[in-house]
XYZ file of C-alpha atoms in Angstrom:
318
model
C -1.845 -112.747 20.322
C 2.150 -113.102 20.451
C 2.816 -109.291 18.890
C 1.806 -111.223 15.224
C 0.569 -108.054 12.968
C -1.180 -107.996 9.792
C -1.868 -104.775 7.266
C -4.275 -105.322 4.729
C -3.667 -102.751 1.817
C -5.666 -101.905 -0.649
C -4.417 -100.165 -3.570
C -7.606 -98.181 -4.906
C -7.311 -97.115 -8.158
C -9.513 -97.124 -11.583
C -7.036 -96.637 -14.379
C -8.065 -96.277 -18.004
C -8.242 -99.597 -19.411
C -9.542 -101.242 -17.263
C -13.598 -99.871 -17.713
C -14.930 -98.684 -20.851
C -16.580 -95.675 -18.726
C -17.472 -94.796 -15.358
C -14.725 -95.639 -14.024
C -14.679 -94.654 -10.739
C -18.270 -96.200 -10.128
C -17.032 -99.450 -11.731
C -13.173 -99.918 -10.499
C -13.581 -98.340 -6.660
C -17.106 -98.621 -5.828
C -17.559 -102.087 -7.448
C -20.972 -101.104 -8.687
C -22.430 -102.956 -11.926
C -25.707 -103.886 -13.441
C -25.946 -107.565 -11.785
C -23.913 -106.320 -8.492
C -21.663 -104.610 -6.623
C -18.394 -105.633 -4.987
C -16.012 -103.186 -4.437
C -14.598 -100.945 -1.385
C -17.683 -100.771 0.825
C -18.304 -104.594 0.799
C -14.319 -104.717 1.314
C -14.550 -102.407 4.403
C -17.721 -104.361 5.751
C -16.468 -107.286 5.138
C -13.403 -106.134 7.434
C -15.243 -104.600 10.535
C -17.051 -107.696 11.431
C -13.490 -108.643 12.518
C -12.494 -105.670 13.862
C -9.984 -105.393 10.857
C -9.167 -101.676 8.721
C -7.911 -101.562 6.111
C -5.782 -99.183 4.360
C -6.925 -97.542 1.729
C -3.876 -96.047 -0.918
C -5.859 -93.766 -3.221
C -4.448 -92.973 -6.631
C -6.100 -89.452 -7.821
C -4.098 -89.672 -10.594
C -4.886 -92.412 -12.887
C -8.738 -91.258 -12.617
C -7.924 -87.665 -13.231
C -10.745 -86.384 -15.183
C -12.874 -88.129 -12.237
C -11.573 -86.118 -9.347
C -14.403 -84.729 -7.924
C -15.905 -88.322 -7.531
C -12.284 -89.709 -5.957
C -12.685 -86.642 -3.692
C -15.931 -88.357 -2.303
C -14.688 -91.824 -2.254
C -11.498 -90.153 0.250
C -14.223 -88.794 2.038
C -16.317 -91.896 2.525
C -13.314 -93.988 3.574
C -12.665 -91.577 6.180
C -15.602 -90.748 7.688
C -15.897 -95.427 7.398
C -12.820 -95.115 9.821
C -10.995 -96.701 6.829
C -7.158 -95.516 6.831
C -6.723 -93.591 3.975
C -3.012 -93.110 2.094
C -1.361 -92.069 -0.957
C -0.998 -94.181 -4.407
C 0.367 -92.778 -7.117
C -0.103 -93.339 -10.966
C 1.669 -90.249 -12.387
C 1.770 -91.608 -15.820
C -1.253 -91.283 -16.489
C -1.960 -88.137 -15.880
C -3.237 -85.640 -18.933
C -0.550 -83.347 -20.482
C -2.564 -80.171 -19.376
C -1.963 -81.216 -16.002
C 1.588 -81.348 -16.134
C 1.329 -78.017 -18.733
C -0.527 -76.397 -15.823
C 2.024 -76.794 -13.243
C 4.564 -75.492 -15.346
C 6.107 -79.116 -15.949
C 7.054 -81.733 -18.983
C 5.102 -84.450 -18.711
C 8.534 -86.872 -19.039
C 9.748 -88.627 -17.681
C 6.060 -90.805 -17.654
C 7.194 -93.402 -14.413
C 8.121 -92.513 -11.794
C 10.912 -94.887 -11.166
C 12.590 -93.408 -14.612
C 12.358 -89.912 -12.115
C 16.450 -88.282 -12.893
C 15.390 -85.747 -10.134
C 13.769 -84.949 -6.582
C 11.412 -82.372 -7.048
C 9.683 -83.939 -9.610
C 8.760 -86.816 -7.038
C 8.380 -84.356 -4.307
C 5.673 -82.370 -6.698
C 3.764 -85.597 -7.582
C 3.918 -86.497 -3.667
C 3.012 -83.888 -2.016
C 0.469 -82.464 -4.622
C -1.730 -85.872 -4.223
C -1.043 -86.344 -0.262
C -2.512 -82.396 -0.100
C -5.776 -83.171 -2.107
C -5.913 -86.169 0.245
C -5.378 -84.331 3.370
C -7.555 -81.584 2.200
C -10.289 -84.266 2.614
C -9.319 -85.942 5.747
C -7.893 -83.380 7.997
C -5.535 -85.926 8.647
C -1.701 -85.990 7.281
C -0.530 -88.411 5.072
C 1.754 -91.176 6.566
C 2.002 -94.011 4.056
C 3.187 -94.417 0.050
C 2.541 -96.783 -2.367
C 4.147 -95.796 -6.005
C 1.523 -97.120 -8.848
C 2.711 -100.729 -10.078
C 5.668 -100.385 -7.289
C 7.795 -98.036 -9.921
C 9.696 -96.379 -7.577
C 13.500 -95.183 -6.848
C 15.608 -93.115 -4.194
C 14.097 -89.930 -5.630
C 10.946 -91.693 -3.862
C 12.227 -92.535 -0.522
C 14.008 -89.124 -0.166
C 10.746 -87.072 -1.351
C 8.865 -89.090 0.997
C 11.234 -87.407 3.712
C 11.463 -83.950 2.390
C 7.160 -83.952 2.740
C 7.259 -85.789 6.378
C 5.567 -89.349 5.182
C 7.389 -91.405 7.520
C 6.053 -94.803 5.689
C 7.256 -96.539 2.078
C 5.317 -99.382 1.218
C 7.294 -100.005 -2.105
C 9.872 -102.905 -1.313
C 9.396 -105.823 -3.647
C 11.648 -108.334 -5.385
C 8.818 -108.994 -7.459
C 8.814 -105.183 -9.114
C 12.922 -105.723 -9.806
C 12.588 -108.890 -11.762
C 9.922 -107.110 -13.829
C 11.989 -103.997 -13.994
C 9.809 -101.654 -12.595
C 12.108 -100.821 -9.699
C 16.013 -100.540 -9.476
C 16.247 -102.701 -6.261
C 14.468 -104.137 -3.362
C 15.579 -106.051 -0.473
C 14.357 -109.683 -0.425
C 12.771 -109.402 3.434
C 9.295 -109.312 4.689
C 10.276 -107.241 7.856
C 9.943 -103.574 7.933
C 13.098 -101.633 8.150
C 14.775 -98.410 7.500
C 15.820 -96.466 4.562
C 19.306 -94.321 5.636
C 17.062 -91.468 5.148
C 15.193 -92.645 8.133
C 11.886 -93.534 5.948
C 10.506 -96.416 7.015
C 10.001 -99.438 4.328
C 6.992 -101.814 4.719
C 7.685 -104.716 2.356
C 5.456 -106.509 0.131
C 4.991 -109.920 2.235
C 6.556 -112.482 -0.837
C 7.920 -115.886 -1.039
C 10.493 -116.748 -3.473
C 9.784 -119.725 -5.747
C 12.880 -121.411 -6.722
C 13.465 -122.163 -10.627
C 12.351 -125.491 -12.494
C 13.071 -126.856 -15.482
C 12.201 -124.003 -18.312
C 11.411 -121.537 -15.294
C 12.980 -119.137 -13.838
C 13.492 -117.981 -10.033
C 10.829 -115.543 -9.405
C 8.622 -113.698 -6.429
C 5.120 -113.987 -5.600
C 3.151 -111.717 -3.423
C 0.481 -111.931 -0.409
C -2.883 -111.448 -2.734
C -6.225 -111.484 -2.631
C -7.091 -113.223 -5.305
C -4.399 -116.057 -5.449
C -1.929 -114.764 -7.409
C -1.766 -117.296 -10.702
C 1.844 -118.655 -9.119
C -0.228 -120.376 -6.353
C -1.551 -123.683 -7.070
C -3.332 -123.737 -3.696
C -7.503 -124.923 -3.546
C -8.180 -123.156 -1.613
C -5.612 -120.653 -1.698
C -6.055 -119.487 2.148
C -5.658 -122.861 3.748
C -2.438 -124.343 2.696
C -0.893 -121.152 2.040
C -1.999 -119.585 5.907
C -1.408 -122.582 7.271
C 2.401 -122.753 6.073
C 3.074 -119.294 5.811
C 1.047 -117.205 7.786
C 0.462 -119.695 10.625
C 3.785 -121.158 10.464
C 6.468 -118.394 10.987
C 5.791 -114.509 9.698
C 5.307 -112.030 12.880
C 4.445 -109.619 10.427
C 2.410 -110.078 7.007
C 1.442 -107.847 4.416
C -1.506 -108.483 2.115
C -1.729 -106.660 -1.840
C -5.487 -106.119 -2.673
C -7.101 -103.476 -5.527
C -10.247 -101.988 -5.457
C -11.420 -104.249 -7.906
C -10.038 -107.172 -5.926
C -13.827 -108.948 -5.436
C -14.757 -108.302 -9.065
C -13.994 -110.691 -12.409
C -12.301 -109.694 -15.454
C -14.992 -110.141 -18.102
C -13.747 -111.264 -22.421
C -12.776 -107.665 -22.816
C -10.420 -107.950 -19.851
C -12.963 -105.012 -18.196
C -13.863 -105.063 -14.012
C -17.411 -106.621 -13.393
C -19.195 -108.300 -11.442
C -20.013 -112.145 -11.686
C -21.276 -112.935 -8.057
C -20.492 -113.137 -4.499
C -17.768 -115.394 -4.705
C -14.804 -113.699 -3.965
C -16.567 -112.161 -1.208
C -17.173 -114.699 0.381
C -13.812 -116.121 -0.005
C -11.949 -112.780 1.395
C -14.597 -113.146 4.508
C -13.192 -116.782 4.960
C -9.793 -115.245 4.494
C -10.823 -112.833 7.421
C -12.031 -115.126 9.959
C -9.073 -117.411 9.854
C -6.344 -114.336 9.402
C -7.810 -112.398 12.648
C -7.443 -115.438 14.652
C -4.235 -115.392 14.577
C -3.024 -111.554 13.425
C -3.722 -108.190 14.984
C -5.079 -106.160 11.554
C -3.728 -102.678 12.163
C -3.406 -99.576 10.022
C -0.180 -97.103 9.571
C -0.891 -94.687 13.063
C -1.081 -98.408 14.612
C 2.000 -99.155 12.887
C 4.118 -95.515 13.723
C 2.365 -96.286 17.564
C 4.031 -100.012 17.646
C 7.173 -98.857 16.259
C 7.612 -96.179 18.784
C 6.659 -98.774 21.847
C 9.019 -101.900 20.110
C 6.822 -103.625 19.392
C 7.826 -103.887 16.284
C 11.165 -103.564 15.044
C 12.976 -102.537 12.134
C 15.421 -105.040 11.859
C 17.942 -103.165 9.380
C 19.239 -100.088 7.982
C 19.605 -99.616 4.482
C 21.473 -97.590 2.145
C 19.441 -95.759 -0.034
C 22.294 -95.419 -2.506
C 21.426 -98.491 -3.650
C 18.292 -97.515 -4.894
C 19.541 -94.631 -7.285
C 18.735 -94.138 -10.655
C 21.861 -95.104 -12.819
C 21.641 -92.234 -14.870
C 22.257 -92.317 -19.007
C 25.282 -90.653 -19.718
């Protein structure tokens, strides 16, 4: 393969609404009465192509479930899965925060006025992840991409040398301050590493504006494409992008039922992600974040910019 790289990241989560109880069962492990589709069929699905995935675990929006996302960490480790940090500070219980000493606002974190509250969140959640692994932390995801420089430089002050947070997508929605509209990794002034959100601008129509779409699995509803893999790949993927990142949760294979709750339906989107597979490791090497750092250091890859973190500062309310 011509030095064409893939990362298929999984943000694995099980936040509140979205299961009316056992939510870790339901959300991460995919496992209902009729079925089960969730992070073991993801990570099967990617070794018969040779593919890991990386796994960004939220312990925070699941919080009363810890001992059980303790076990899933475990399992995706010992599955040779690559397991990172996700974080959904907001919501986390009051007594947590009341424990530690700490107000429990700002909620997001991209509304964070100050570093050591991100540098608390992030290295609290990379420990109980490390604890698990043995292994340190190199990659961060911020829940729903709500992020600012208080992110970036608490990723540096705990030595994660990876940000996946860049998206245009997240600005237009306000959940982040700024982003920079590329889909090749580059480098924060801080020296943190950013791995953007592969996107593709859509260009505004009559009664629409411009927006961003991201790299899903399951089309994302801005995608017209049947199916959404072969047109899409074939232009995209195929066409030009050395480097591609795809956005998947852990309840990626799974329906949302009248109640807008995970379940299962059938084998569908299973089978769809295994098509995705076959045709995306044809062309794409599928590697994790060590691959990544290891690539990086050999240039392969290359950070094609540096970037001035400034940019991405809070504007603070006077």
């Amino acid at each position: 393969m011509a030095n064409r790289y893939a990362m298929l990241t999984v943000d694995t989560e099980a936040l509140p609404k979205r299961a009316s109880g056992d939510h870790v069962n339901r959300l991460i492990w995919g496992r209902h009465a009729n079925g089960t589709a969730g992070i073991r069929e993801m990570a099967e699905i990617g070794d018969e192509f040779n593919a890991k995935h990386i796994f960004f675990m939220d312990m925070c929006g699941a919080y009363a479930y810890l001992d059980e996302l303790r076990e899933v960490v475990r399992w995706l480790d010992a599955a040779g899965q690559d397991v990172q940090l996700h974080t959904h500070p907001e919501y986390l219980p009051k007594s947590f925060w009341d424990q530690h000493g700490l107000s429990d606002r700002p909620q997001y974190m991209n509304q964070y006025e100050d570093d050591d509250r991100a540098q608390f969140v992030i290295r609290h959640f990379a420990d109980l992840i490390s604890k698990e692994t043995g292994k340190p932390v190199l990659s961060h995801r911020a829940g729903s991409f709500r992020w600012n420089a208080s992110t970036i430089r608490a990723l540096k002050a705990v030595d994660i040398p990876l940000s996946f947070n860049n998206t245009v997508c997240s600005v237009h929605t306000g959940q982040c301050i700024y982003s920079v509209p590329t889909n090749h990794p580059f480098q924060w002034s801080n020296g943190v590493i950013e791995v953007p959100m592969t996107e593709k601008r859509i260009l505004p129509k009559v009664g629409k504006k411009e927006r961003w779409v991201r790299l899903t699995y399951p089309e994302s509803v801005y995608f017209q494409f049947d199916p959404w893999w072969g047109r899409f790949l074939l232009n995209m993927i195929s066409g030009t992008p050395e480097f591609a990142v795809f956005l998947l949760h852990s309840w990626s294979l799974l329906y949302w039922d009248e109640n807008g709750l995970g379940s299962y339906r059938d084998d569908q989107r299973l089978e769809g992600y295994r098509k995705l597979l076959r045709k995306l490791t044809k062309d794409y090497d599928v590697i994790t974040s060590s691959e990544f750092l290891d690539l990086c250091a050999r240039g392969k890859i290359k950070t094609d910019r540096t970037v001035n973190l400034d940019l991405a500062e809070l504007v603070r309310q006077s």
